[in-house]
Amino acid sequence: MYETPPVEKNGAQVELVDASGALVHTDKFLAARKAAALAGQAYAPVLGFETTGNLHINYPYTPFKGGISPRVALAWSPNYRSGLLGKLVGEGKTVLRGGFGRSFGRINGVNQVLVPLLGPGLLQPVTCGFTLSNGTCGTSNTLNNVFRIGPDGLVAPLQSPSATLPQPFFPGVGGQAVAGDSTVLDPDYKPEKVDTWDFTIQRQISRKLSFEAGYMGKRSRNIFEEINLDAVPYMMTLGGQTFANAYAKVWTALCFPGNGGRCSQFDILGRAAAIAAVPNQPFFEAALGGTGSSFCGATSCTQALLNNTSVINSTGSTNLFGQTRVSDLWAFLNGRSSWALGKTMLSSQATAINTTTSLGYSNYHAAFLTLKMSDWHGLTSISNFTWSKALGTGQIGQYNSSNQWLDIWNPKASYGPQIFDLKYIFTSGWSYRPPFFKGEHGWKGKLLDGWSVSPFLTAQSGFPIGIGYSESACSACQGFGEMGNTASSGSAFESALPISPFTAGHSAHTAVPGSVIAINGVNVSVGTNNSSQLNIFSDPASVLANFRRCVLGIDTSCGSVGNLRGLNRWNLDATIAKEIKFTERVGATFTVQFTNVLNHFQPSDPSSLTLTTSANFGRITSAVYAARQMEIGARIHF
């Protein structure tokens, strides 16, 4: 395989470059940013966007030339006429097969054609992530200085687009407007590589009955993944402590004493006392200049931070620690006058700078058993059972955008069940044609012969699901600082984690009206907004109370696409057919096809499963399959 990306004849494809005009490679950029953070230094260089024509390069990414796709397969049919092996494998009745193959994925045209247009340089999106009441854009804002339509004017504070775009173009620098979400192709982008292997045993039991059992595996590398280069470098180390560790210790001090880490309205229990009891954290002391600095004043920097109403307000509606708003906290720190690290964010240039990479990977393993029956007294069938596991870091297809890893510094944090991971799948198709009237002539043969009934059953275990939560400006976007700027449109997968082992199961429960429970002195309605009283949990309140947010510095993963399982499901379809022969060459087939022939109600997974909308928690409001439908058809053949 030799793959070359499409080329725009005028060189109008946008690349990401540094101040010197050199191409930015995602893996090298992240490595440099991480190394600097571990040394207590900021690495947030000025980045620009330049066309391939101006760079004098032919392609937006390096053509792929390593597409060698070997395939090998072996089959062996042993012959044993007697003894134990004769009974097990028989004489020419068993076949053992094995194979291996390597293939390469097809790069979606969206990435090849659209993504090179999403970086400013050809187009110029203008945005303001943090609007201020004085009509300007800032690096952060508060309830006191945010721009409000009406009192502060009728025109949003946006800079005017540039009349011309220099090459390279550096948004947010030298008076240029700040760009919106900007995405480019990584120069090292390549098609995914898939290694597949299998081993099967096929055994003929009788002339009309056989089975096959086997294993199949798939190892995929170079999978599509979008990376936000402005993700918070949480390993930043000052005072001998990382930002992640400081964050985790403050969260633990504020949240864990109250209801197992839910951190809901902790101020009801004594806001001032809870904050005063938080130990000073070396990172915050060093990063904010220590006692006596312009921000900290006469108190410690940890206390100054926690007593700032933009970090934690008096009602608890703003709590950058309790609401796991890591990116918002990092932006707040960056905006303080005594911030010791200088520029650590790229948001002064764009709300997001994303690169489309091939850094993801996945693995699939499955065992299966297939049973076939051929015309046994008019009955033909094939049934298959599969037991599988699909794990990976890239949970969505490459036609998507703005979905990020939970932790770009540690891909394993996103490694977990894929969206399509189904542990068990069973399918069984049958066709029964009564043989009793075969060969009958006259009206009896025309009336009674030629009928067939063909049911088809599917059953499967549940899809991965997770309990979500809001992080104020966004959801699943900043628990690990994955979106450096929450004004961007990006998100990741974050699921709440159980405080104690989860034992509630995953089946639909009827007559569940919900209940009201007290969490840290506040009455909370759980699952009460549910007219059907159908819920995935028999006691949604106890489940809600047993889950907490995923916390940076404490947890290493947030459950990938979901750490729970949705509802098991099954369905039965069927077809009734009648064949009629008019002459030797002319005939007709009449069919009646049923979907969901038993009119079985199969509840779907919950429509609302978040900590922040507790009244809807766990409720089921729809069905997977439509009600029974019937289609009548006729076909004439000649």
XYZ file of C-alpha atoms in Angstrom:
638
model
C 0.000 0.000 0.000
C 1.286 3.412 -0.991
C -0.978 6.208 0.242
C -0.578 9.861 -0.721
C -2.866 12.592 0.609
C -4.867 14.806 -1.731
C -3.063 17.949 -2.837
C -4.586 21.382 -3.471
C -3.036 22.652 -6.695
C -2.404 26.145 -5.276
C -0.921 24.841 -2.025
C -3.916 26.058 -0.011
C -3.708 23.493 2.806
C -2.913 24.748 6.293
C -0.139 23.415 8.535
C 0.783 24.208 12.148
C 4.217 25.818 12.589
C 6.271 27.346 15.376
C 7.732 30.849 15.440
C 10.640 29.744 13.247
C 8.313 28.299 10.608
C 9.119 24.657 11.404
C 6.316 22.088 11.324
C 4.898 21.149 14.735
C 4.878 17.381 15.348
C 2.334 16.434 18.004
C 4.350 13.792 19.851
C 7.450 16.000 20.034
C 5.438 19.030 21.141
C 3.770 17.084 23.959
C 7.091 15.585 25.055
C 8.671 19.058 25.247
C 5.689 20.462 27.152
C 5.762 17.589 29.647
C 9.535 17.778 30.184
C 9.332 21.508 30.848
C 6.464 21.050 33.315
C 8.348 18.401 35.289
C 11.214 20.885 35.556
C 8.865 23.608 36.791
C 9.000 25.577 33.556
C 6.335 26.702 31.114
C 6.346 25.610 27.489
C 3.704 27.461 25.498
C 5.476 28.788 22.406
C 3.840 31.037 19.872
C 2.254 28.879 17.177
C 1.198 29.863 13.704
C -0.580 28.559 10.645
C 0.991 28.419 7.213
C -0.062 26.989 3.868
C 1.759 24.108 2.228
C 2.411 26.363 -0.747
C 4.226 28.908 1.381
C 6.144 26.123 3.135
C 7.144 24.672 -0.253
C 5.994 21.173 0.695
C 3.820 18.948 -1.469
C 1.621 17.224 1.092
C -0.105 18.136 4.388
C 1.360 14.961 5.908
C 4.057 12.511 4.930
C 2.914 9.965 2.311
C 2.668 6.471 3.724
C 4.900 3.929 2.004
C 4.998 1.051 4.463
C 1.789 -0.678 3.509
C 2.957 -4.264 3.103
C -0.001 -6.555 3.792
C 1.074 -10.188 4.279
C -1.549 -12.882 4.603
C -1.059 -16.500 5.516
C -3.523 -19.309 6.179
C -3.225 -22.996 7.015
C -5.804 -25.773 7.073
C -5.443 -29.379 8.218
C -8.006 -32.143 8.053
C -6.820 -35.113 10.162
C -7.898 -38.672 9.408
C -8.295 -41.110 12.277
C -10.356 -44.236 11.793
C -10.232 -45.684 15.282
C -9.343 -45.034 18.870
C -9.996 -41.930 20.910
C -8.862 -39.582 18.139
C -11.072 -41.415 15.715
C -14.057 -40.643 17.911
C -13.005 -37.032 18.486
C -12.021 -35.919 14.985
C -13.195 -38.765 12.756
C -12.074 -39.568 9.266
C -12.099 -36.387 7.201
C -14.799 -34.882 9.404
C -12.693 -32.248 11.188
C -10.804 -29.252 9.850
C -8.404 -27.088 11.833
C -7.760 -23.663 10.356
C -5.529 -20.775 11.318
C -4.644 -17.531 9.662
C -2.995 -14.148 9.985
C -3.394 -11.015 7.926
C -2.346 -7.396 8.000
C -4.439 -4.673 6.436
C -4.528 -0.901 6.463
C -7.504 1.325 7.039
C -8.958 3.834 4.673
C -8.377 7.448 5.682
C -11.687 9.253 5.704
C -12.018 12.081 3.194
C -13.119 14.409 5.994
C -9.600 14.322 7.421
C -7.852 14.553 4.088
C -9.898 17.371 2.590
C -11.744 19.225 5.351
C -9.219 19.274 8.210
C -6.529 21.157 6.208
C -9.116 23.953 5.907
C -9.855 24.179 9.645
C -6.721 26.059 10.630
C -6.742 29.863 10.192
C -4.700 30.895 7.221
C -7.235 30.418 4.472
C -10.216 31.294 6.655
C -10.175 33.339 9.848
C -12.697 32.537 12.568
C -12.723 35.270 15.211
C -13.735 34.538 18.779
C -13.539 35.814 22.320
C -13.483 33.103 24.944
C -13.616 35.429 27.970
C -15.605 38.587 27.281
C -15.129 41.517 29.676
C -17.516 44.330 30.580
C -15.066 46.943 29.277
C -15.548 45.616 25.760
C -12.304 43.653 25.524
C -11.256 40.005 25.576
C -9.339 38.601 28.537
C -7.762 35.352 29.637
C -10.458 34.831 32.291
C -13.566 36.526 33.626
C -15.833 36.493 36.669
C -19.464 37.223 37.432
C -18.405 40.755 38.329
C -16.612 41.674 35.100
C -18.198 39.467 32.438
C -19.700 41.216 29.394
C -23.504 41.417 29.436
C -25.577 42.213 26.384
C -27.489 45.411 27.149
C -25.802 46.969 30.191
C -22.352 46.711 28.583
C -23.416 47.288 24.971
C -25.243 45.609 22.125
C -22.214 44.418 20.158
C -20.133 41.488 21.371
C -16.455 42.362 21.940
C -14.954 40.651 18.904
C -11.920 41.850 17.039
C -12.344 42.589 13.352
C -10.947 39.993 10.952
C -7.700 40.902 9.252
C -7.912 42.320 5.737
C -5.079 40.013 4.700
C -3.515 37.043 6.439
C 0.282 37.061 6.506
C 2.177 33.808 6.057
C 2.739 32.355 8.525
C -0.276 33.700 10.397
C 0.024 34.012 14.191
C -3.445 34.617 15.700
C -3.567 36.623 18.917
C -0.099 38.069 18.285
C 0.782 41.570 17.105
C -2.797 42.804 17.208
C -4.218 39.849 15.264
C -7.592 38.527 16.430
C -7.753 35.412 18.598
C -8.860 32.400 16.545
C -11.623 29.961 17.362
C -11.224 26.180 17.520
C -8.466 25.396 15.023
C -7.591 21.925 13.765
C -4.769 20.726 11.527
C -3.397 17.390 10.387
C -0.374 16.091 12.220
C 2.583 15.846 9.785
C 3.039 12.216 10.872
C -0.555 11.183 10.227
C -0.913 7.713 8.699
C -3.608 5.092 8.010
C -4.406 2.631 10.758
C -2.664 -0.726 10.758
C -4.710 -3.792 11.637
C -3.302 -7.227 12.439
C -5.933 -9.972 12.477
C -5.546 -13.634 13.369
C -7.876 -16.534 14.001
C -7.940 -20.209 14.868
C -10.989 -22.403 14.302
C -12.059 -26.028 14.590
C -14.875 -27.268 12.374
C -16.442 -30.681 13.042
C -19.028 -32.548 10.997
C -21.207 -34.384 13.520
C -23.541 -35.968 10.996
C -24.536 -35.472 7.398
C -26.849 -32.629 8.396
C -25.289 -31.260 11.570
C -21.950 -29.506 12.145
C -20.370 -27.037 14.522
C -17.453 -24.639 14.456
C -15.613 -23.106 17.411
C -12.772 -20.678 17.356
C -10.954 -17.555 18.427
C -10.359 -14.344 16.536
C -8.249 -11.365 17.520
C -7.517 -7.946 16.145
C -4.737 -5.547 17.052
C -5.157 -2.030 15.656
C -2.574 0.727 15.751
C -2.308 4.255 14.319
C -5.980 4.917 15.067
C -7.458 8.368 14.533
C -7.255 10.602 17.597
C -7.656 14.335 18.004
C -5.278 16.015 20.465
C -5.742 19.390 22.170
C -2.253 20.896 22.486
C -3.442 23.288 25.204
C -4.388 20.575 27.704
C -3.355 21.436 31.253
C 0.201 20.207 32.020
C -0.877 18.814 35.372
C 2.590 17.419 36.086
C 3.871 20.995 36.479
C 6.136 20.835 39.531
C 6.872 23.677 41.935
C 7.890 23.491 45.580
C 8.468 19.765 45.170
C 4.785 19.149 44.385
C 2.868 18.702 41.147
C -0.247 20.666 40.341
C -2.200 17.378 40.177
C -1.120 16.414 43.676
C -1.970 19.834 45.088
C -5.358 19.730 43.421
C -6.081 16.228 44.750
C -5.145 17.136 48.317
C -7.382 20.204 48.336
C -10.247 18.193 46.825
C -9.783 15.483 49.448
C -9.781 17.993 52.294
C -12.909 19.763 51.047
C -14.945 16.952 49.553
C -14.146 13.578 51.010
C -15.342 14.222 54.588
C -18.826 14.965 53.256
C -20.786 11.963 51.974
C -17.922 9.966 50.565
C -16.557 12.553 48.179
C -19.669 13.905 46.500
C -18.715 17.475 47.511
C -22.254 18.827 47.227
C -22.980 22.069 49.047
C -20.166 21.504 51.514
C -20.663 25.112 52.664
C -23.856 24.031 54.447
C -21.650 22.141 56.892
C -19.483 25.186 57.470
C -17.769 26.665 54.451
C -15.286 28.808 56.339
C -14.293 26.025 58.715
C -13.827 23.534 55.883
C -11.577 25.918 53.948
C -9.593 26.943 57.007
C -8.772 23.296 57.699
C -7.170 22.759 54.271
C -3.374 22.411 54.650
C -1.155 24.731 52.625
C -0.011 23.177 49.362
C 3.603 23.841 48.263
C 2.616 24.133 44.605
C 0.114 26.934 45.174
C 2.478 28.712 47.563
C 5.289 28.715 45.000
C 3.136 29.327 41.916
C 1.331 32.345 43.389
C 4.368 34.033 44.892
C 3.985 33.075 48.533
C 2.704 35.107 51.460
C 3.131 38.805 50.773
C 2.604 38.551 47.005
C 0.066 40.751 45.251
C -2.482 37.939 45.151
C -1.876 36.189 48.451
C -1.390 39.221 50.682
C -0.867 38.503 54.357
C -2.320 35.007 54.233
C -1.035 31.820 52.657
C -1.579 31.413 48.927
C -3.621 28.256 49.479
C -6.032 30.135 51.732
C -6.109 33.160 49.427
C -6.999 30.878 46.535
C -9.774 29.039 48.361
C -11.286 32.242 49.746
C -11.472 33.882 46.332
C -15.124 33.964 45.233
C -14.139 33.115 41.652
C -12.791 29.812 42.965
C -15.391 29.032 45.637
C -18.323 31.354 46.248
C -20.533 31.652 49.292
C -23.407 29.567 47.905
C -21.315 26.727 46.546
C -22.629 27.263 42.999
C -19.025 27.985 42.002
C -16.497 25.501 43.320
C -13.605 24.869 40.945
C -12.429 21.978 43.118
C -15.738 20.332 43.989
C -17.008 20.650 40.407
C -13.714 19.229 39.055
C -13.164 22.324 36.909
C -9.454 21.753 36.418
C -9.089 23.820 33.243
C -10.999 26.750 34.725
C -8.784 26.634 37.812
C -5.630 26.559 35.668
C -6.879 29.546 33.652
C -7.656 31.418 36.875
C -4.141 30.789 38.204
C -2.635 31.952 34.921
C -4.526 35.225 35.201
C -3.156 36.205 38.630
C -0.650 39.040 38.799
C 1.718 37.049 41.017
C 1.608 33.901 38.852
C 5.220 32.725 38.779
C 5.183 30.648 35.597
C 4.258 33.248 33.016
C 2.432 32.075 29.877
C 1.477 28.405 30.137
C -1.603 28.388 27.895
C -2.212 28.642 24.163
C -5.688 30.147 24.608
C -4.318 33.645 24.033
C -4.059 32.571 20.381
C -7.108 30.311 19.904
C -9.867 28.713 21.946
C -8.337 25.380 20.935
C -5.442 24.207 18.798
C -6.117 20.599 17.855
C -4.098 18.186 15.796
C -5.596 15.166 14.063
C -3.197 12.324 14.808
C -2.910 8.563 14.474
C -1.743 7.922 18.048
C -4.673 5.759 19.144
C -4.756 1.976 19.483
C -7.249 -0.798 20.191
C -7.541 -4.552 20.706
C -10.359 -6.997 20.066
C -10.622 -10.604 21.257
C -13.511 -13.000 20.717
C -14.394 -16.669 21.097
C -17.320 -18.042 19.148
C -19.365 -21.178 18.657
C -21.505 -21.812 15.570
C -23.986 -24.654 15.095
C -25.427 -25.443 11.651
C -28.303 -27.728 10.753
C -29.190 -28.520 7.155
C -32.667 -29.738 6.149
C -33.292 -32.020 9.102
C -36.930 -33.049 8.622
C -37.506 -29.719 6.880
C -35.626 -27.673 9.470
C -32.571 -25.592 8.533
C -30.834 -23.330 11.025
C -27.659 -21.541 11.967
C -26.944 -20.282 15.488
C -23.952 -18.346 16.715
C -22.729 -17.314 20.160
C -19.891 -14.800 20.537
C -18.046 -13.860 23.716
C -15.877 -10.842 23.065
C -14.104 -7.804 24.422
C -13.349 -4.604 22.487
C -10.924 -2.189 24.146
C -9.252 0.917 22.819
C -8.318 4.563 23.214
C -10.202 5.898 20.197
C -13.852 5.302 20.933
C -15.358 7.100 17.933
C -14.966 7.065 14.151
C -12.641 9.380 12.271
C -15.543 11.346 10.811
C -16.064 12.877 14.289
C -14.342 15.966 15.602
C -13.546 17.693 18.885
C -13.444 14.480 20.919
C -10.232 14.232 22.915
C -8.395 11.817 25.118
C -9.121 12.188 28.803
C -5.389 12.518 29.439
C -3.155 13.351 26.478
C -0.094 12.709 28.625
C -1.220 9.170 29.397
C -3.213 7.425 26.622
C -3.854 4.463 28.930
C -6.256 6.668 30.897
C -8.615 6.516 27.912
C -8.049 2.822 27.237
C -11.215 0.924 27.992
C -14.420 -0.456 26.477
C -15.282 0.755 23.010
C -18.757 2.138 22.328
C -19.589 -1.083 20.462
C -18.222 -3.435 23.132
C -20.760 -6.211 23.688
C -19.672 -9.042 25.943
C -22.220 -11.576 24.693
C -24.068 -11.810 21.381
C -26.356 -14.667 20.384
C -28.095 -14.962 17.021
C -30.210 -17.816 15.749
C -31.952 -18.077 12.404
C -34.330 -20.914 11.574
C -36.351 -21.920 8.564
C -38.933 -24.695 8.753
C -40.580 -26.075 5.621
C -42.953 -28.970 6.424
C -41.933 -31.969 4.303
C -45.229 -33.821 4.693
C -46.868 -32.498 1.546
C -43.833 -32.424 -0.706
C -44.675 -34.051 -4.034
C -48.448 -33.742 -3.570
C -50.345 -32.824 -6.745
C -53.650 -31.180 -7.414
C -55.384 -28.708 -5.154
C -53.997 -30.364 -2.024
C -50.387 -29.897 -3.118
C -50.957 -26.316 -4.233
C -52.632 -25.451 -0.941
C -50.483 -27.271 1.602
C -47.029 -27.497 0.023
C -44.562 -24.628 -0.297
C -45.097 -23.040 3.118
C -42.152 -21.958 5.274
C -41.752 -20.208 8.620
C -38.466 -18.418 9.357
C -37.950 -16.853 12.807
C -34.760 -14.944 13.637
C -33.724 -14.331 17.249
C -31.085 -11.874 18.468
C -29.971 -11.417 22.064
C -27.089 -9.450 23.496
C -25.644 -8.038 26.673
C -25.706 -4.314 27.374
C -23.587 -1.572 25.868
C -21.157 0.364 28.073
C -22.812 3.300 29.832
C -21.578 5.755 32.417
C -22.884 8.254 34.934
C -21.949 11.730 33.798
C -21.906 15.162 35.389
C -21.634 18.807 34.431
C -18.444 20.806 34.839
C -20.215 24.158 34.589
C -19.348 25.532 31.142
C -19.148 22.043 29.658
C -19.488 18.358 30.433
C -16.736 15.736 30.254
C -14.276 18.392 29.175
C -11.981 19.430 32.021
C -11.837 16.843 34.797
C -8.208 16.151 33.845
C -7.704 19.503 32.110
C -8.146 17.875 28.705
C -9.631 21.075 27.254
C -7.209 23.830 28.182
C -9.877 26.397 27.358
C -13.454 25.476 28.269
C -14.723 27.954 25.678
C -13.746 25.386 23.042
C -16.243 22.839 21.740
C -14.189 19.791 22.666
C -15.011 17.018 25.114
C -13.769 13.637 26.278
C -15.301 10.648 28.049
C -15.645 11.034 31.819
C -17.738 8.789 34.027
C -18.473 9.089 37.720
C -16.797 6.437 39.854
C -18.334 4.262 42.580
C -17.302 5.015 46.147
C -17.976 1.411 47.170
C -18.422 -1.612 44.859
C -21.387 -1.215 42.520
C -23.905 -4.045 42.965
C -27.144 -2.542 41.609
C -27.111 -4.589 38.397
C -28.477 -3.518 35.033
C -32.108 -4.443 34.452
C -35.276 -2.400 34.046
C -37.364 -1.909 37.188
C -41.023 -0.892 37.242
C -42.937 1.099 39.859
C -39.913 3.138 40.915
C -41.270 6.565 41.949
C -37.912 7.879 43.122
C -37.186 9.372 46.507
C -35.728 12.331 48.358
C -32.466 11.906 50.224
C -30.335 14.252 52.294
C -26.841 14.891 50.933
C -24.701 17.024 53.225
C -27.780 18.522 54.833
C -29.556 19.275 51.550
C -32.657 17.386 50.398
C -32.115 16.065 46.870
C -34.846 14.527 44.689
C -33.569 11.449 42.875
C -35.487 9.821 40.025
C -38.726 11.600 40.924
C -39.300 13.231 37.518
C -40.432 9.986 35.916
C -44.101 9.572 35.024
C -43.599 6.007 33.752
C -41.770 5.003 36.953
C -39.467 2.832 34.844
C -35.866 3.002 36.025
C -32.652 1.069 35.462
C -32.138 1.050 39.247
C -34.525 -0.280 41.858
C -33.209 2.343 44.293
C -31.779 5.239 42.257
C -31.120 7.342 45.351
C -28.682 4.834 46.845
C -26.886 4.534 43.501
C -26.568 8.305 43.143
C -25.176 8.600 46.658
C -22.584 5.916 45.882
C -20.945 7.751 42.956
C -18.536 10.670 42.847
C -16.755 12.663 40.187
C -13.503 11.467 38.677
C -10.667 13.447 40.275
C -7.281 14.448 38.875
C -4.412 13.263 41.057
C -6.503 10.536 42.699
C -7.911 8.543 39.794
C -5.936 7.323 36.796
C -8.953 6.665 34.573
C -12.575 7.764 34.376
C -14.087 4.596 32.976
C -13.566 5.288 29.273
C -16.940 5.371 27.459
C -18.629 3.799 30.467
C -17.860 1.771 33.566
C -21.386 0.358 33.866
C -23.464 -1.802 31.552
C -26.737 -0.944 29.909
C -29.733 -3.211 29.603
C -29.560 -6.637 28.012
C -31.823 -6.848 24.998
C -33.450 -9.384 22.714
C -35.764 -9.374 19.716
C -37.570 -11.871 17.504
C -38.420 -11.273 13.840
C -40.127 -13.763 11.543
C -41.161 -14.378 7.961
C -43.974 -16.571 6.667
C -43.718 -17.473 2.987
C -45.805 -19.447 0.488
C -44.512 -20.557 -2.890
C -46.928 -21.324 -5.705
C -46.072 -22.826 -9.076
C -48.370 -22.009 -11.958
C -46.317 -23.811 -14.589
C -42.870 -25.333 -14.772
C -41.352 -21.902 -15.408
C -43.816 -19.501 -13.822
C -44.482 -19.127 -10.134
C -44.954 -16.677 -7.289
C -43.814 -16.204 -3.711
C -46.035 -14.486 -1.154
C -44.414 -13.286 2.079
C -45.471 -11.750 5.358
C -42.524 -10.276 7.246
C -42.805 -9.360 10.915
C -40.405 -7.192 12.873
C -40.671 -7.614 16.634
C -43.200 -10.349 16.004
C -44.000 -10.793 19.714
C -44.519 -7.030 20.143
C -41.951 -7.227 22.904
C -41.223 -3.997 24.793
C -37.460 -3.678 25.095
C -36.543 -0.695 27.291
C -33.677 1.446 26.089
C -30.835 2.613 28.279
C -31.567 5.587 30.564
C -32.101 8.909 28.838
C -30.607 10.764 31.800
C -27.819 9.373 33.907
C -25.955 12.306 35.442
C -25.155 13.429 38.963
C -26.210 16.976 38.141
C -29.810 16.212 37.079
C -30.750 13.940 39.940
C -34.527 14.234 39.473
C -34.190 12.392 36.144
C -31.548 9.955 37.370
C -31.808 6.515 35.795
C -35.207 7.022 34.198
C -36.094 5.091 31.046
C -38.209 6.972 28.531
C -38.014 5.027 25.272
C -37.782 1.599 23.670
C -35.018 0.062 21.591
C -37.329 -1.559 19.060
C -40.481 -0.224 17.470
C -43.802 -1.957 18.013
C -44.609 -4.947 15.817
C -44.745 -4.135 12.124
C -45.899 -6.331 9.264
C -45.029 -6.136 5.582
C -46.881 -8.162 2.953
C -45.160 -8.810 -0.338
C -45.442 -10.815 -3.526
C -42.920 -11.726 -6.187
C -43.608 -13.339 -9.538
C -40.771 -15.260 -11.149
C -40.609 -16.633 -14.665
